[in-house]
mmCIF file of N, CA and C in Angstrom:
data_model
loop_
_atom_site.group_PDB
_atom_site.id
_atom_site.type_symbol
_atom_site.label_atom_id
_atom_site.label_comp_id
_atom_site.label_asym_id
_atom_site.label_seq_id
_atom_site.Cartn_x
_atom_site.Cartn_y
_atom_site.Cartn_z
ATOM 1 N N UNK A 1 -67.477 98.822 -39.454
ATOM 2 C CA UNK A 1 -68.369 98.103 -38.572
ATOM 3 C C UNK A 1 -67.590 97.464 -37.427
ATOM 4 N N UNK A 2 -66.527 96.765 -37.762
ATOM 5 C CA UNK A 2 -65.715 96.092 -36.738
ATOM 6 C C UNK A 2 -65.022 97.117 -35.846
ATOM 7 N N UNK A 3 -64.579 98.211 -36.452
ATOM 8 C CA UNK A 3 -63.894 99.248 -35.686
ATOM 9 C C UNK A 3 -64.864 99.909 -34.699
ATOM 10 N N UNK A 4 -66.100 100.133 -35.106
ATOM 11 C CA UNK A 4 -67.090 100.714 -34.206
ATOM 12 C C UNK A 4 -67.398 99.771 -33.054
ATOM 13 N N UNK A 5 -67.475 98.483 -33.344
ATOM 14 C CA UNK A 5 -67.754 97.502 -32.296
ATOM 15 C C UNK A 5 -66.600 97.444 -31.290
ATOM 16 N N UNK A 6 -65.360 97.448 -31.789
ATOM 17 C CA UNK A 6 -64.206 97.451 -30.890
ATOM 18 C C UNK A 6 -64.165 98.724 -30.056
ATOM 19 N N UNK A 7 -64.512 99.843 -30.664
ATOM 20 C CA UNK A 7 -64.533 101.116 -29.944
ATOM 21 C C UNK A 7 -65.554 101.055 -28.803
ATOM 22 N N UNK A 8 -66.731 100.523 -29.055
ATOM 23 C CA UNK A 8 -67.760 100.425 -28.023
ATOM 24 C C UNK A 8 -67.335 99.481 -26.912
ATOM 25 N N UNK A 9 -66.755 98.348 -27.265
ATOM 26 C CA UNK A 9 -66.302 97.382 -26.252
ATOM 27 C C UNK A 9 -65.216 97.996 -25.380
ATOM 28 N N UNK A 10 -64.276 98.689 -25.991
ATOM 29 C CA UNK A 10 -63.189 99.326 -25.249
ATOM 30 C C UNK A 10 -63.734 100.418 -24.331
ATOM 31 N N UNK A 11 -64.695 101.202 -24.812
ATOM 32 C CA UNK A 11 -65.271 102.271 -23.999
ATOM 33 C C UNK A 11 -66.015 101.719 -22.792
ATOM 34 N N UNK A 12 -66.800 100.676 -23.010
ATOM 35 C CA UNK A 12 -67.550 100.083 -21.908
ATOM 36 C C UNK A 12 -66.608 99.452 -20.896
ATOM 37 N N UNK A 13 -65.559 98.790 -21.366
ATOM 38 C CA UNK A 13 -64.624 98.153 -20.431
ATOM 39 C C UNK A 13 -63.879 99.197 -19.605
ATOM 40 N N UNK A 14 -63.508 100.320 -20.190
ATOM 41 C CA UNK A 14 -62.857 101.376 -19.414
ATOM 42 C C UNK A 14 -63.816 102.008 -18.408
ATOM 43 N N UNK A 15 -65.072 102.191 -18.791
ATOM 44 C CA UNK A 15 -66.061 102.740 -17.857
ATOM 45 C C UNK A 15 -66.271 101.791 -16.679
ATOM 46 N N UNK A 16 -66.349 100.488 -16.947
ATOM 47 C CA UNK A 16 -66.498 99.511 -15.862
ATOM 48 C C UNK A 16 -65.263 99.466 -14.973
ATOM 49 N N UNK A 17 -64.088 99.625 -15.553
ATOM 50 C CA UNK A 17 -62.855 99.652 -14.766
ATOM 51 C C UNK A 17 -62.857 100.828 -13.805
ATOM 52 N N UNK A 18 -63.256 101.996 -14.268
ATOM 53 C CA UNK A 18 -63.333 103.171 -13.396
ATOM 54 C C UNK A 18 -64.387 102.964 -12.322
ATOM 55 N N UNK A 19 -65.530 102.398 -12.705
ATOM 56 C CA UNK A 19 -66.592 102.166 -11.737
ATOM 57 C C UNK A 19 -66.148 101.215 -10.627
ATOM 58 N N UNK A 20 -65.572 100.070 -11.002
ATOM 59 C CA UNK A 20 -65.185 99.088 -9.995
ATOM 60 C C UNK A 20 -63.965 99.504 -9.189
ATOM 61 N N UNK A 21 -63.141 100.393 -9.714
ATOM 62 C CA UNK A 21 -61.998 100.854 -8.922
ATOM 63 C C UNK A 21 -62.405 101.890 -7.887
ATOM 64 N N UNK A 22 -63.577 102.511 -8.038
ATOM 65 C CA UNK A 22 -64.019 103.520 -7.074
ATOM 66 C C UNK A 22 -65.053 102.994 -6.091
ATOM 67 N N UNK A 23 -65.578 101.793 -6.285
ATOM 68 C CA UNK A 23 -66.592 101.242 -5.388
ATOM 69 C C UNK A 23 -65.909 100.601 -4.184
ATOM 70 N N UNK A 24 -66.452 100.876 -2.996
ATOM 71 C CA UNK A 24 -65.936 100.214 -1.799
ATOM 72 C C UNK A 24 -67.078 99.435 -1.152
ATOM 73 N N UNK A 25 -66.736 98.351 -0.469
ATOM 74 C CA UNK A 25 -67.748 97.533 0.179
ATOM 75 C C UNK A 25 -67.122 96.819 1.368
ATOM 76 N N UNK A 26 -67.977 96.256 2.230
ATOM 77 C CA UNK A 26 -67.520 95.527 3.407
ATOM 78 C C UNK A 26 -68.005 94.083 3.337
ATOM 79 N N UNK A 27 -67.201 93.207 3.889
ATOM 80 C CA UNK A 27 -67.548 91.787 3.991
ATOM 81 C C UNK A 27 -67.552 91.433 5.475
ATOM 82 N N UNK A 28 -68.716 91.045 5.975
ATOM 83 C CA UNK A 28 -68.833 90.679 7.387
ATOM 84 C C UNK A 28 -68.901 89.164 7.509
ATOM 85 N N UNK A 29 -68.127 88.623 8.457
ATOM 86 C CA UNK A 29 -68.104 87.175 8.697
ATOM 87 C C UNK A 29 -68.396 86.929 10.166
ATOM 88 N N UNK A 30 -69.177 85.908 10.440
ATOM 89 C CA UNK A 30 -69.483 85.514 11.826
ATOM 90 C C UNK A 30 -68.961 84.097 12.044
ATOM 91 N N UNK A 31 -68.090 83.957 13.036
ATOM 92 C CA UNK A 31 -67.513 82.661 13.391
ATOM 93 C C UNK A 31 -68.078 82.218 14.728
ATOM 94 N N UNK A 32 -68.435 80.967 14.820
ATOM 95 C CA UNK A 32 -68.814 80.361 16.090
ATOM 96 C C UNK A 32 -67.746 79.316 16.391
ATOM 97 N N UNK A 33 -66.853 79.662 17.285
ATOM 98 C CA UNK A 33 -65.677 78.834 17.517
ATOM 99 C C UNK A 33 -64.733 79.040 16.344
ATOM 100 N N UNK A 34 -64.383 77.953 15.671
ATOM 101 C CA UNK A 34 -63.545 78.053 14.473
ATOM 102 C C UNK A 34 -64.349 77.808 13.195
ATOM 103 N N UNK A 35 -65.665 77.721 13.332
ATOM 104 C CA UNK A 35 -66.529 77.401 12.194
ATOM 105 C C UNK A 35 -67.157 78.694 11.657
ATOM 106 N N UNK A 36 -67.023 78.888 10.368
ATOM 107 C CA UNK A 36 -67.642 80.044 9.716
ATOM 108 C C UNK A 36 -69.134 79.786 9.584
ATOM 109 N N UNK A 37 -69.938 80.666 10.188
ATOM 110 C CA UNK A 37 -71.385 80.476 10.182
ATOM 111 C C UNK A 37 -72.045 81.259 9.059
ATOM 112 N N UNK A 38 -71.662 82.538 8.865
ATOM 113 C CA UNK A 38 -72.331 83.360 7.863
ATOM 114 C C UNK A 38 -71.358 84.383 7.292
ATOM 115 N N UNK A 39 -71.533 84.656 6.021
ATOM 116 C CA UNK A 39 -70.772 85.693 5.322
ATOM 117 C C UNK A 39 -71.784 86.600 4.647
ATOM 118 N N UNK A 40 -71.582 87.906 4.793
ATOM 119 C CA UNK A 40 -72.527 88.846 4.205
ATOM 120 C C UNK A 40 -71.768 90.028 3.621
ATOM 121 N N UNK A 41 -72.254 90.492 2.469
ATOM 122 C CA UNK A 41 -71.612 91.641 1.831
ATOM 123 C C UNK A 41 -72.454 92.908 1.944
ATOM 124 N N UNK A 42 -73.778 92.800 1.895
ATOM 125 C CA UNK A 42 -74.632 93.974 1.839
ATOM 126 C C UNK A 42 -75.449 94.197 3.110
ATOM 127 N N UNK A 43 -75.449 93.258 4.023
ATOM 128 C CA UNK A 43 -76.175 93.414 5.284
ATOM 129 C C UNK A 43 -75.315 92.820 6.395
ATOM 130 N N UNK A 44 -75.827 92.873 7.615
ATOM 131 C CA UNK A 44 -75.075 92.316 8.728
ATOM 132 C C UNK A 44 -75.130 90.793 8.690
ATOM 133 N N UNK A 45 -74.038 90.170 9.085
ATOM 134 C CA UNK A 45 -73.986 88.709 9.098
ATOM 135 C C UNK A 45 -74.858 88.183 10.232
ATOM 136 N N UNK A 46 -75.590 87.109 9.965
ATOM 137 C CA UNK A 46 -76.451 86.520 10.986
ATOM 138 C C UNK A 46 -75.600 85.784 12.010
ATOM 139 N N UNK A 47 -76.033 85.882 13.263
ATOM 140 C CA UNK A 47 -75.276 85.188 14.304
ATOM 141 C C UNK A 47 -75.820 83.780 14.480
ATOM 142 N N UNK A 48 -75.127 83.005 15.274
ATOM 143 C CA UNK A 48 -75.464 81.592 15.417
ATOM 144 C C UNK A 48 -76.453 81.322 16.543
ATOM 145 N N UNK A 49 -76.914 82.347 17.249
ATOM 146 C CA UNK A 49 -77.892 82.170 18.320
ATOM 147 C C UNK A 49 -77.274 81.805 19.653
ATOM 148 N N UNK A 50 -76.030 82.104 19.833
ATOM 149 C CA UNK A 50 -75.344 81.760 21.081
ATOM 150 C C UNK A 50 -75.296 82.943 22.051
ATOM 151 N N UNK A 51 -76.115 83.982 21.845
ATOM 152 C CA UNK A 51 -76.085 85.148 22.740
ATOM 153 C C UNK A 51 -76.562 84.790 24.145
ATOM 154 N N UNK A 52 -77.542 83.891 24.231
ATOM 155 C CA UNK A 52 -78.053 83.482 25.548
ATOM 156 C C UNK A 52 -76.966 82.765 26.339
ATOM 157 N N UNK A 53 -76.177 81.954 25.647
ATOM 158 C CA UNK A 53 -75.081 81.249 26.324
ATOM 159 C C UNK A 53 -73.968 82.205 26.708
ATOM 160 N N UNK A 54 -73.776 83.249 25.926
ATOM 161 C CA UNK A 54 -72.713 84.210 26.228
ATOM 162 C C UNK A 54 -73.027 85.002 27.487
ATOM 163 N N UNK A 55 -74.317 85.220 27.781
ATOM 164 C CA UNK A 55 -74.680 85.952 28.986
ATOM 165 C C UNK A 55 -74.357 85.127 30.221
ATOM 166 N N UNK A 56 -74.511 83.802 30.119
ATOM 167 C CA UNK A 56 -74.209 82.938 31.263
ATOM 168 C C UNK A 56 -72.709 82.728 31.420
ATOM 169 N N UNK A 57 -72.014 82.609 30.309
ATOM 170 C CA UNK A 57 -70.571 82.404 30.353
ATOM 171 C C UNK A 57 -69.873 83.753 30.192
ATOM 172 N N UNK A 58 -68.727 83.853 30.776
ATOM 173 C CA UNK A 58 -67.972 85.093 30.633
ATOM 174 C C UNK A 58 -67.158 85.094 29.351
ATOM 175 N N UNK A 59 -66.783 83.916 28.891
ATOM 176 C CA UNK A 59 -65.977 83.804 27.681
ATOM 177 C C UNK A 59 -66.880 83.517 26.494
ATOM 178 N N UNK A 60 -66.745 84.313 25.447
ATOM 179 C CA UNK A 60 -67.576 84.148 24.266
ATOM 180 C C UNK A 60 -66.859 83.265 23.250
ATOM 181 N N UNK A 61 -67.625 82.359 22.656
ATOM 182 C CA UNK A 61 -67.025 81.508 21.628
ATOM 183 C C UNK A 61 -67.219 82.104 20.239
ATOM 184 N N UNK A 62 -68.039 83.124 20.129
ATOM 185 C CA UNK A 62 -68.340 83.722 18.822
ATOM 186 C C UNK A 62 -67.478 84.956 18.597
ATOM 187 N N UNK A 63 -67.193 85.197 17.333
ATOM 188 C CA UNK A 63 -66.480 86.423 16.981
ATOM 189 C C UNK A 63 -66.955 86.889 15.611
ATOM 190 N N UNK A 64 -66.964 88.188 15.457
ATOM 191 C CA UNK A 64 -67.341 88.799 14.187
ATOM 192 C C UNK A 64 -66.106 89.419 13.565
ATOM 193 N N UNK A 65 -65.976 89.234 12.270
ATOM 194 C CA UNK A 65 -64.831 89.782 11.533
ATOM 195 C C UNK A 65 -65.382 90.644 10.395
ATOM 196 N N UNK A 66 -64.867 91.851 10.278
ATOM 197 C CA UNK A 66 -65.323 92.774 9.240
ATOM 198 C C UNK A 66 -64.120 93.148 8.380
ATOM 199 N N UNK A 67 -64.222 92.860 7.080
ATOM 200 C CA UNK A 67 -63.186 93.252 6.117
ATOM 201 C C UNK A 67 -63.726 94.396 5.278
ATOM 202 N N UNK A 68 -63.039 95.519 5.312
ATOM 203 C CA UNK A 68 -63.450 96.678 4.527
ATOM 204 C C UNK A 68 -62.537 96.772 3.316
ATOM 205 N N UNK A 69 -63.125 96.749 2.140
ATOM 206 C CA UNK A 69 -62.376 96.889 0.891
ATOM 207 C C UNK A 69 -62.718 98.264 0.349
ATOM 208 N N UNK A 70 -61.764 99.163 0.459
ATOM 209 C CA UNK A 70 -62.016 100.548 0.065
ATOM 210 C C UNK A 70 -61.584 100.776 -1.369
ATOM 211 N N UNK A 71 -62.408 101.498 -2.075
ATOM 212 C CA UNK A 71 -62.102 101.870 -3.450
ATOM 213 C C UNK A 71 -61.317 103.172 -3.470
ATOM 214 N N UNK A 72 -61.035 103.592 -4.625
ATOM 215 C CA UNK A 72 -60.274 104.818 -4.817
ATOM 216 C C UNK A 72 -61.185 106.011 -4.536
ATOM 217 N N UNK A 73 -60.727 106.941 -3.689
ATOM 218 C CA UNK A 73 -61.551 108.097 -3.348
ATOM 219 C C UNK A 73 -61.433 109.220 -4.369
ATOM 220 N N UNK A 74 -60.254 109.408 -4.890
ATOM 221 C CA UNK A 74 -60.033 110.518 -5.810
ATOM 222 C C UNK A 74 -59.551 109.987 -7.159
ATOM 223 N N UNK A 75 -60.088 110.561 -8.192
ATOM 224 C CA UNK A 75 -59.616 110.256 -9.532
ATOM 225 C C UNK A 75 -58.820 111.448 -10.021
ATOM 226 N N UNK A 76 -57.712 111.186 -10.665
ATOM 227 C CA UNK A 76 -56.885 112.259 -11.180
ATOM 228 C C UNK A 76 -57.490 112.749 -12.489
ATOM 229 N N UNK A 77 -57.893 113.991 -12.485
ATOM 230 C CA UNK A 77 -58.468 114.596 -13.682
ATOM 231 C C UNK A 77 -57.462 115.616 -14.196
ATOM 232 N N UNK A 78 -56.923 115.346 -15.357
ATOM 233 C CA UNK A 78 -55.933 116.237 -15.947
ATOM 234 C C UNK A 78 -56.619 117.173 -16.924
ATOM 235 N N UNK A 79 -56.089 118.349 -17.024
ATOM 236 C CA UNK A 79 -56.629 119.302 -17.988
ATOM 237 C C UNK A 79 -55.526 119.665 -18.984
ATOM 238 N N UNK A 80 -55.924 120.385 -19.997
ATOM 239 C CA UNK A 80 -54.998 120.780 -21.054
ATOM 240 C C UNK A 80 -53.922 121.716 -20.502
ATOM 241 N N UNK A 81 -54.274 122.510 -19.490
ATOM 242 C CA UNK A 81 -53.320 123.472 -18.920
ATOM 243 C C UNK A 81 -52.238 122.786 -18.081
ATOM 244 N N UNK A 82 -52.464 121.538 -17.654
ATOM 245 C CA UNK A 82 -51.467 120.829 -16.864
ATOM 246 C C UNK A 82 -50.276 120.372 -17.703
ATOM 247 N N UNK A 83 -50.439 120.302 -19.015
ATOM 248 C CA UNK A 83 -49.357 119.877 -19.903
ATOM 249 C C UNK A 83 -48.386 121.025 -20.118
ATOM 250 N N UNK A 84 -47.129 120.681 -20.373
ATOM 251 C CA UNK A 84 -46.171 121.749 -20.680
ATOM 252 C C UNK A 84 -46.378 122.228 -22.123
ATOM 253 N N UNK A 85 -45.645 123.281 -22.501
ATOM 254 C CA UNK A 85 -45.897 123.954 -23.781
ATOM 255 C C UNK A 85 -45.659 123.039 -24.977
ATOM 256 N N UNK A 86 -44.605 122.219 -24.934
ATOM 257 C CA UNK A 86 -44.308 121.343 -26.066
ATOM 258 C C UNK A 86 -45.398 120.288 -26.265
ATOM 259 N N UNK A 87 -45.921 119.751 -25.179
ATOM 260 C CA UNK A 87 -46.994 118.772 -25.286
ATOM 261 C C UNK A 87 -48.273 119.410 -25.816
ATOM 262 N N UNK A 88 -48.575 120.618 -25.365
ATOM 263 C CA UNK A 88 -49.741 121.327 -25.878
ATOM 264 C C UNK A 88 -49.591 121.603 -27.371
ATOM 265 N N UNK A 89 -48.401 122.031 -27.762
ATOM 266 C CA UNK A 89 -48.152 122.344 -29.169
ATOM 267 C C UNK A 89 -48.293 121.081 -30.027
ATOM 268 N N UNK A 90 -47.774 119.958 -29.538
ATOM 269 C CA UNK A 90 -47.886 118.706 -30.273
ATOM 270 C C UNK A 90 -49.353 118.290 -30.432
ATOM 271 N N UNK A 91 -50.137 118.382 -29.355
ATOM 272 C CA UNK A 91 -51.543 117.987 -29.424
ATOM 273 C C UNK A 91 -52.348 118.875 -30.368
ATOM 274 N N UNK A 92 -52.073 120.164 -30.357
ATOM 275 C CA UNK A 92 -52.788 121.072 -31.258
ATOM 276 C C UNK A 92 -52.425 120.763 -32.705
ATOM 277 N N UNK A 93 -51.131 120.549 -32.982
ATOM 278 C CA UNK A 93 -50.702 120.231 -34.346
ATOM 279 C C UNK A 93 -51.276 118.895 -34.800
ATOM 280 N N UNK A 94 -51.299 117.914 -33.918
ATOM 281 C CA UNK A 94 -51.848 116.603 -34.262
ATOM 282 C C UNK A 94 -53.341 116.704 -34.564
ATOM 283 N N UNK A 95 -54.081 117.406 -33.732
ATOM 284 C CA UNK A 95 -55.522 117.547 -33.949
ATOM 285 C C UNK A 95 -55.807 118.292 -35.248
ATOM 286 N N UNK A 96 -55.024 119.322 -35.544
ATOM 287 C CA UNK A 96 -55.225 120.083 -36.779
ATOM 288 C C UNK A 96 -54.946 119.208 -38.003
ATOM 289 N N UNK A 97 -53.826 118.488 -37.982
ATOM 290 C CA UNK A 97 -53.485 117.628 -39.120
ATOM 291 C C UNK A 97 -54.476 116.481 -39.270
ATOM 292 N N UNK A 98 -54.942 115.939 -38.157
ATOM 293 C CA UNK A 98 -55.892 114.832 -38.222
ATOM 294 C C UNK A 98 -57.223 115.282 -38.797
ATOM 295 N N UNK A 99 -57.684 116.448 -38.353
ATOM 296 C CA UNK A 99 -58.994 116.901 -38.836
ATOM 297 C C UNK A 99 -58.942 117.341 -40.295
ATOM 298 N N UNK A 100 -57.816 117.907 -40.746
ATOM 299 C CA UNK A 100 -57.716 118.366 -42.125
ATOM 300 C C UNK A 100 -57.094 117.327 -43.047
ATOM 301 N N UNK A 101 -56.626 116.239 -42.513
ATOM 302 C CA UNK A 101 -55.967 115.221 -43.329
ATOM 303 C C UNK A 101 -56.921 114.368 -44.126
ATOM 304 N N UNK A 102 -58.144 114.278 -43.671
ATOM 305 C CA UNK A 102 -59.119 113.436 -44.347
ATOM 306 C C UNK A 102 -60.110 114.313 -45.099
ATOM 307 N N UNK A 103 -59.732 114.717 -46.269
ATOM 308 C CA UNK A 103 -60.630 115.505 -47.109
ATOM 309 C C UNK A 103 -61.561 114.549 -47.837
ATOM 310 N N UNK A 104 -62.804 114.898 -47.896
ATOM 311 C CA UNK A 104 -63.747 114.019 -48.574
ATOM 312 C C UNK A 104 -63.594 114.176 -50.080
ATOM 313 N N UNK A 105 -63.741 113.084 -50.765
ATOM 314 C CA UNK A 105 -63.649 113.084 -52.223
ATOM 315 C C UNK A 105 -64.958 113.590 -52.807
ATOM 316 N N UNK A 106 -64.884 114.213 -53.983
ATOM 317 C CA UNK A 106 -66.145 114.654 -54.596
ATOM 318 C C UNK A 106 -66.980 113.435 -54.974
ATOM 319 N N UNK A 107 -68.276 113.585 -54.892
ATOM 320 C CA UNK A 107 -69.172 112.479 -55.175
ATOM 321 C C UNK A 107 -69.116 112.154 -56.662
ATOM 322 N N UNK A 108 -68.862 110.899 -56.949
ATOM 323 C CA UNK A 108 -68.763 110.479 -58.341
ATOM 324 C C UNK A 108 -70.150 110.401 -58.972
ATOM 325 N N UNK A 109 -70.232 110.912 -60.177
ATOM 326 C CA UNK A 109 -71.480 110.833 -60.923
ATOM 327 C C UNK A 109 -71.315 109.725 -61.951
ATOM 328 N N UNK A 110 -72.144 108.730 -61.871
ATOM 329 C CA UNK A 110 -72.099 107.608 -62.809
ATOM 330 C C UNK A 110 -73.237 107.817 -63.812
ATOM 331 N N UNK A 111 -72.887 108.200 -65.055
ATOM 332 C CA UNK A 111 -73.944 108.541 -66.010
ATOM 333 C C UNK A 111 -74.767 107.336 -66.461
ATOM 334 N N UNK A 112 -74.202 106.149 -66.442
ATOM 335 C CA UNK A 112 -74.928 104.983 -66.943
ATOM 336 C C UNK A 112 -75.401 104.073 -65.812
ATOM 337 N N UNK A 113 -75.659 104.653 -64.667
ATOM 338 C CA UNK A 113 -76.062 103.875 -63.502
ATOM 339 C C UNK A 113 -77.435 103.212 -63.719
ATOM 340 N N UNK A 114 -78.351 103.909 -64.317
ATOM 341 C CA UNK A 114 -79.701 103.396 -64.526
ATOM 342 C C UNK A 114 -79.863 102.666 -65.866
ATOM 343 N N UNK A 115 -78.799 102.559 -66.649
ATOM 344 C CA UNK A 115 -78.874 101.944 -67.978
ATOM 345 C C UNK A 115 -78.920 100.426 -67.856
ATOM 346 N N UNK A 116 -79.861 99.811 -68.530
ATOM 347 C CA UNK A 116 -79.901 98.353 -68.578
ATOM 348 C C UNK A 116 -79.626 97.940 -70.023
ATOM 349 N N UNK A 117 -78.705 97.019 -70.236
ATOM 350 C CA UNK A 117 -78.348 96.642 -71.603
ATOM 351 C C UNK A 117 -79.502 95.894 -72.277
ATOM 352 N N UNK A 118 -79.498 95.931 -73.596
ATOM 353 C CA UNK A 118 -80.582 95.228 -74.301
ATOM 354 C C UNK A 118 -80.414 93.715 -74.175
ATOM 355 N N UNK A 119 -81.495 93.024 -74.319
ATOM 356 C CA UNK A 119 -81.466 91.561 -74.258
ATOM 357 C C UNK A 119 -80.781 91.013 -75.509
ATOM 358 N N UNK A 120 -79.936 90.027 -75.331
ATOM 359 C CA UNK A 120 -79.268 89.392 -76.461
ATOM 360 C C UNK A 120 -80.172 88.311 -77.032
ATOM 361 N N UNK A 121 -80.448 88.458 -78.301
ATOM 362 C CA UNK A 121 -81.272 87.452 -78.951
ATOM 363 C C UNK A 121 -80.384 86.311 -79.425
ATOM 364 N N UNK A 122 -79.268 86.675 -80.034
ATOM 365 C CA UNK A 122 -78.309 85.684 -80.515
ATOM 366 C C UNK A 122 -76.922 86.092 -80.048
ATOM 367 N N UNK A 123 -76.132 85.146 -79.648
ATOM 368 C CA UNK A 123 -74.737 85.421 -79.336
ATOM 369 C C UNK A 123 -73.944 85.231 -80.625
ATOM 370 N N UNK A 124 -73.647 86.349 -81.293
ATOM 371 C CA UNK A 124 -73.057 86.319 -82.632
ATOM 372 C C UNK A 124 -71.662 85.727 -82.619
ATOM 373 N N UNK A 125 -70.890 85.991 -81.557
ATOM 374 C CA UNK A 125 -69.532 85.446 -81.515
ATOM 375 C C UNK A 125 -69.551 83.923 -81.471
ATOM 376 N N UNK A 126 -70.467 83.352 -80.743
ATOM 377 C CA UNK A 126 -70.544 81.893 -80.679
ATOM 378 C C UNK A 126 -71.098 81.334 -81.992
ATOM 379 N N UNK A 127 -72.063 82.004 -82.554
ATOM 380 C CA UNK A 127 -72.619 81.519 -83.830
ATOM 381 C C UNK A 127 -71.599 81.515 -84.944
ATOM 382 N N UNK A 128 -70.785 82.571 -85.028
ATOM 383 C CA UNK A 128 -69.787 82.660 -86.099
ATOM 384 C C UNK A 128 -68.450 82.023 -85.705
ATOM 385 N N UNK A 129 -68.321 81.566 -84.468
ATOM 386 C CA UNK A 129 -67.085 80.949 -83.972
ATOM 387 C C UNK A 129 -65.899 81.904 -84.099
ATOM 388 N N UNK A 130 -66.114 83.170 -83.739
ATOM 389 C CA UNK A 130 -65.068 84.187 -83.798
ATOM 390 C C UNK A 130 -64.802 84.634 -82.341
ATOM 391 N N UNK A 131 -63.563 84.374 -81.886
ATOM 392 C CA UNK A 131 -63.208 84.729 -80.507
ATOM 393 C C UNK A 131 -61.927 85.534 -80.518
ATOM 394 N N UNK A 132 -61.824 86.497 -79.631
ATOM 395 C CA UNK A 132 -60.601 87.295 -79.527
ATOM 396 C C UNK A 132 -59.685 86.568 -78.535
ATOM 397 N N UNK A 133 -58.483 86.238 -79.006
ATOM 398 C CA UNK A 133 -57.534 85.528 -78.149
ATOM 399 C C UNK A 133 -56.398 86.449 -77.785
#
């Protein structure tokens, strides 16, 4: 039971690791002067409404910053043929020994499984005060 639970936890954690290592996303930030106005991960960052002032002035006080966090594009997928001969031979021998190493035991037949002992009317050993020491 515990081994199955650990196996599931380990499998899910490895799947999440692969998922998060391949996901890429962008973080957009909008600054008005030196003040951070908005940060956005999934949509465009909202501006501070200074576009009308920027048309009148030649110098803009606002700036947008975009940080791109790129995930892994390619995953290395190895196949059995990529291994050299000794490694292939070891894996085949290990798999063969592992699969044949656990032979199931014959099912035990318990002949008195359904037997219920008779009810004791008197405990003779206690009545006669005879005990095996």
